[in-house]
């Protein structure tokens, strides 16, 4: 029996992926320093799956701490989520972002190498497509031209891992470029729990619905889209989590670097999301039109062909499912994890 190490496994996408991996029969070890997550998420993963997941409150940039995990466990593959992820904050604190996000990948890869573990699934983002305008984005679309340090760290990590494979073709690296993960596990026990004021549309929307925030700011209604608001590819976080299970299987089977978009392939505007949310929850969402947010593109959605062909994975859940599940989580946990 071998283990899958999930770094950042107490976070939003990490916790849902742990549930999907455990339900698929994998044995999971979590390393997460809880700098942007809570231990309660780990307890809830255990309660959903009935499984005793091993947890280490370790900092992934610290090779000594990582050594302890690799010595104690027969790790076969790593799913690497740990890192900082707020676009705006990355503009204010670039050094923190470069240090944490690059050093974590470098330390992890060095320790993996010492222990002969050469399989890694990396959590990247559609943000690497930068301000390239041609949608849908395929894995061959140009990358770079990033608009903030967070995006550059994703782009640079992709480069670092590709160079590791170039130096040793026995490595297997699967890079997953996520579009907009939203929603929550249907149990309502785990979900997105941002610290402070939410940056993203869905947590803002659910916090308005639950009465924590007054109204939703809509950033721009003059984009060249069908109703003037920005278009994004929203993907249910459990679909995304299941995509990781397929990616781990692929990673264990193959060698080299494989890159996949994980999205639904469908674009929805901000107004469409608000209407779908109102319909799914029978709540009215007050909103106010604001100026465009700096760095936002008008439309971003994925070509999902490659993931369907090679990972045999497709998103199944609808926008209505995303709204219902996001709301169930928020309504049963108005203060997030306490
Ligand atoms: N939006 C609002 N009001 C809000 C928040 C967002 O109108 O309060 C709009 C945005 O302008 C955009 C859409 O809702 O049109 C989605 O915005 P999000 O902030 O939810 O998501 P982004 O597409 O901006 O960002 C996401 C991830 C980033 C990642 C990026 C590109 O959060 O980590 O996709 O892949 F870098």
Tab-separated table of N, CA and C in Angstrom, residues 191-252:
chain	number	residue	atom	x	y	z
A	191	UNK	N	-16.212	23.473	2.262
A	191	UNK	CA	-16.497	24.477	1.244
A	191	UNK	C	-15.441	25.558	1.285
A	192	UNK	N	-15.726	26.664	0.583
A	192	UNK	CA	-14.745	27.750	0.511
A	192	UNK	C	-14.918	28.674	1.711
A	193	UNK	N	-13.805	28.972	2.392
A	193	UNK	CA	-13.868	29.756	3.631
A	193	UNK	C	-12.798	30.840	3.588
A	194	UNK	N	-13.016	31.890	2.765
A	194	UNK	CA	-11.961	32.893	2.630
A	194	UNK	C	-11.780	33.711	3.903
A	195	UNK	N	-10.540	34.104	4.142
A	195	UNK	CA	-10.236	34.980	5.286
A	195	UNK	C	-10.608	36.401	4.878
A	196	UNK	N	-11.356	37.105	5.691
A	196	UNK	CA	-11.675	38.506	5.391
A	196	UNK	C	-12.640	38.649	4.235
A	197	UNK	N	-12.573	39.809	3.581
A	197	UNK	CA	-13.503	40.110	2.492
A	197	UNK	C	-13.186	39.219	1.288
A	198	UNK	N	-14.193	38.496	0.749
A	198	UNK	CA	-13.887	37.600	-0.372
A	198	UNK	C	-13.451	38.369	-1.625
A	199	UNK	N	-12.499	37.785	-2.368
A	199	UNK	CA	-12.055	38.384	-3.621
A	199	UNK	C	-12.872	37.862	-4.797
A	200	UNK	N	-13.427	36.679	-4.637
A	200	UNK	CA	-14.032	36.006	-5.789
A	200	UNK	C	-15.550	36.083	-5.777
A	201	UNK	N	-16.117	35.905	-6.958
A	201	UNK	CA	-17.556	36.110	-7.125
A	201	UNK	C	-18.418	35.220	-6.212
A	202	UNK	N	-18.178	33.911	-6.205
A	202	UNK	CA	-19.090	33.021	-5.474
A	202	UNK	C	-19.102	33.256	-3.960
A	203	UNK	N	-17.942	33.295	-3.309
A	203	UNK	CA	-18.020	33.543	-1.865
A	203	UNK	C	-18.627	34.903	-1.534
A	204	UNK	N	-18.424	35.879	-2.408
A	204	UNK	CA	-19.054	37.196	-2.174
A	204	UNK	C	-20.575	37.053	-2.242
A	205	UNK	N	-21.009	36.359	-3.303
A	205	UNK	CA	-22.437	36.138	-3.542
A	205	UNK	C	-23.089	35.406	-2.357
A	206	UNK	N	-22.452	34.357	-1.873
A	206	UNK	CA	-23.074	33.584	-0.786
A	206	UNK	C	-23.075	34.395	0.516
A	207	UNK	N	-22.061	35.243	0.692
A	207	UNK	CA	-22.037	36.053	1.922
A	207	UNK	C	-23.070	37.181	1.872
A	208	UNK	N	-23.407	37.648	0.654
A	208	UNK	CA	-24.516	38.610	0.533
A	208	UNK	C	-25.813	37.865	0.852
A	209	UNK	N	-25.960	36.662	0.283
A	209	UNK	CA	-27.198	35.893	0.480
A	209	UNK	C	-27.438	35.574	1.955
A	210	UNK	N	-26.363	35.322	2.700
A	210	UNK	CA	-26.532	34.945	4.112
A	210	UNK	C	-26.630	36.186	5.020
A	211	UNK	N	-26.475	37.371	4.415
A	211	UNK	CA	-26.657	38.614	5.162
A	211	UNK	C	-25.394	39.158	5.804
A	212	UNK	N	-24.238	38.546	5.513
A	212	UNK	CA	-22.979	39.047	6.084
A	212	UNK	C	-22.504	40.295	5.351
A	213	UNK	N	-22.803	40.362	4.050
A	213	UNK	CA	-22.422	41.524	3.243
A	213	UNK	C	-23.693	42.104	2.625
A	214	UNK	N	-23.636	43.417	2.353
A	214	UNK	CA	-24.858	44.100	1.964
A	214	UNK	C	-25.254	43.901	0.505
A	215	UNK	N	-24.297	44.137	-0.380
A	215	UNK	CA	-24.612	43.992	-1.809
A	215	UNK	C	-23.380	43.558	-2.588
A	216	UNK	N	-23.641	42.926	-3.735
A	216	UNK	CA	-22.551	42.399	-4.555
A	216	UNK	C	-22.052	43.484	-5.509
A	217	UNK	N	-20.749	43.796	-5.486
A	217	UNK	CA	-20.240	44.723	-6.502
A	217	UNK	C	-20.060	43.964	-7.821
A	218	UNK	N	-20.567	44.489	-8.906
A	218	UNK	CA	-20.318	43.874	-10.222
A	218	UNK	C	-19.236	44.717	-10.893
A	219	UNK	N	-18.097	44.076	-11.126
A	219	UNK	CA	-16.952	44.821	-11.649
A	219	UNK	C	-17.010	44.946	-13.167
A	220	UNK	N	-17.749	45.944	-13.623
A	220	UNK	CA	-17.793	46.249	-15.055
A	220	UNK	C	-19.025	45.686	-15.731
A	221	UNK	N	-19.756	46.578	-16.427
A	221	UNK	CA	-20.917	46.109	-17.203
A	221	UNK	C	-20.791	46.591	-18.640
A	222	UNK	N	-19.528	46.961	-18.994
A	222	UNK	CA	-19.307	47.472	-20.354
A	222	UNK	C	-18.292	46.615	-21.123
A	223	UNK	N	-18.199	45.334	-20.756
A	223	UNK	CA	-17.316	44.427	-21.510
A	223	UNK	C	-18.006	44.038	-22.826
A	224	UNK	N	-17.217	43.696	-23.841
A	224	UNK	CA	-17.832	43.282	-25.111
A	224	UNK	C	-18.390	41.852	-25.030
A	225	UNK	N	-19.340	41.639	-24.105
A	225	UNK	CA	-19.958	40.317	-23.916
A	225	UNK	C	-21.467	40.483	-24.090
A	226	UNK	N	-22.219	39.377	-24.043
A	226	UNK	CA	-23.659	39.460	-24.339
A	226	UNK	C	-24.427	40.428	-23.436
A	227	UNK	N	-24.059	40.515	-22.144
A	227	UNK	CA	-24.779	41.463	-21.283
A	227	UNK	C	-23.843	42.494	-20.646
A	228	UNK	N	-22.602	42.552	-21.125
A	228	UNK	CA	-21.663	43.576	-20.654
A	228	UNK	C	-20.830	43.153	-19.450
A	229	UNK	N	-21.187	42.025	-18.786
A	229	UNK	CA	-20.386	41.590	-17.626
A	229	UNK	C	-19.405	40.491	-18.043
A	230	UNK	N	-18.399	40.278	-17.208
A	230	UNK	CA	-17.317	39.344	-17.522
A	230	UNK	C	-17.810	37.897	-17.634
A	231	UNK	N	-17.179	37.159	-18.537
A	231	UNK	CA	-17.550	35.747	-18.733
A	231	UNK	C	-16.445	34.843	-18.218
A	232	UNK	N	-16.834	33.828	-17.397
A	232	UNK	CA	-15.868	32.886	-16.853
A	232	UNK	C	-16.390	31.464	-16.984
A	233	UNK	N	-15.441	30.537	-16.882
A	233	UNK	CA	-15.745	29.110	-16.955
A	233	UNK	C	-15.808	28.578	-15.520
A	234	UNK	N	-17.019	28.511	-14.951
A	234	UNK	CA	-17.172	28.036	-13.578
A	234	UNK	C	-17.238	26.513	-13.583
A	235	UNK	N	-16.486	25.920	-12.670
A	235	UNK	CA	-16.464	24.457	-12.593
A	235	UNK	C	-16.719	24.029	-11.147
A	236	UNK	N	-17.612	23.059	-10.987
A	236	UNK	CA	-17.934	22.575	-9.634
A	236	UNK	C	-16.681	21.959	-9.018
A	237	UNK	N	-16.406	22.331	-7.769
A	237	UNK	CA	-15.164	21.893	-7.115
A	237	UNK	C	-15.087	20.362	-6.995
A	238	UNK	N	-16.243	19.665	-6.942
A	238	UNK	CA	-16.176	18.194	-6.884
A	238	UNK	C	-15.843	17.603	-8.260
A	239	UNK	N	-16.280	18.280	-9.338
A	239	UNK	CA	-15.836	17.848	-10.673
A	239	UNK	C	-14.318	18.012	-10.766
A	240	UNK	N	-13.857	19.154	-10.273
A	240	UNK	CA	-12.415	19.432	-10.294
A	240	UNK	C	-11.665	18.378	-9.473
A	241	UNK	N	-12.215	18.054	-8.302
A	241	UNK	CA	-11.586	17.062	-7.424
A	241	UNK	C	-11.490	15.715	-8.141
A	242	UNK	N	-12.559	15.340	-8.840
A	242	UNK	CA	-12.536	14.067	-9.578
A	242	UNK	C	-11.533	14.125	-10.735
A	243	UNK	N	-11.360	15.326	-11.293
A	243	UNK	CA	-10.328	15.505	-12.325
A	243	UNK	C	-8.942	15.181	-11.776
A	244	UNK	N	-8.721	15.503	-10.494
A	244	UNK	CA	-7.429	15.195	-9.870
A	244	UNK	C	-7.220	13.694	-9.702
A	245	UNK	N	-8.307	12.975	-9.441
A	245	UNK	CA	-8.176	11.519	-9.303
A	245	UNK	C	-7.710	10.947	-10.653
A	246	UNK	N	-8.330	11.412	-11.745
A	246	UNK	CA	-7.897	10.960	-13.084
A	246	UNK	C	-6.448	11.357	-13.338
A	247	UNK	N	-6.088	12.559	-12.888
A	247	UNK	CA	-4.720	13.050	-13.121
A	247	UNK	C	-3.702	12.219	-12.338
A	248	UNK	N	-4.048	11.822	-11.119
A	248	UNK	CA	-3.132	10.985	-10.320
A	248	UNK	C	-2.937	9.644	-11.027
A	249	UNK	N	-4.026	9.079	-11.525
A	249	UNK	CA	-3.905	7.781	-12.229
A	249	UNK	C	-2.997	7.932	-13.443
A	250	UNK	N	-3.193	9.019	-14.190
A	250	UNK	CA	-2.377	9.277	-15.381
A	250	UNK	C	-0.910	9.454	-14.974
A	251	UNK	N	-0.702	10.204	-13.901
A	251	UNK	CA	0.649	10.503	-13.429
A	251	UNK	C	1.377	9.207	-13.058
A	252	UNK	N	0.661	8.289	-12.425
A	252	UNK	CA	1.274	7.026	-11.990
A	252	UNK	C	1.584	6.105	-13.170
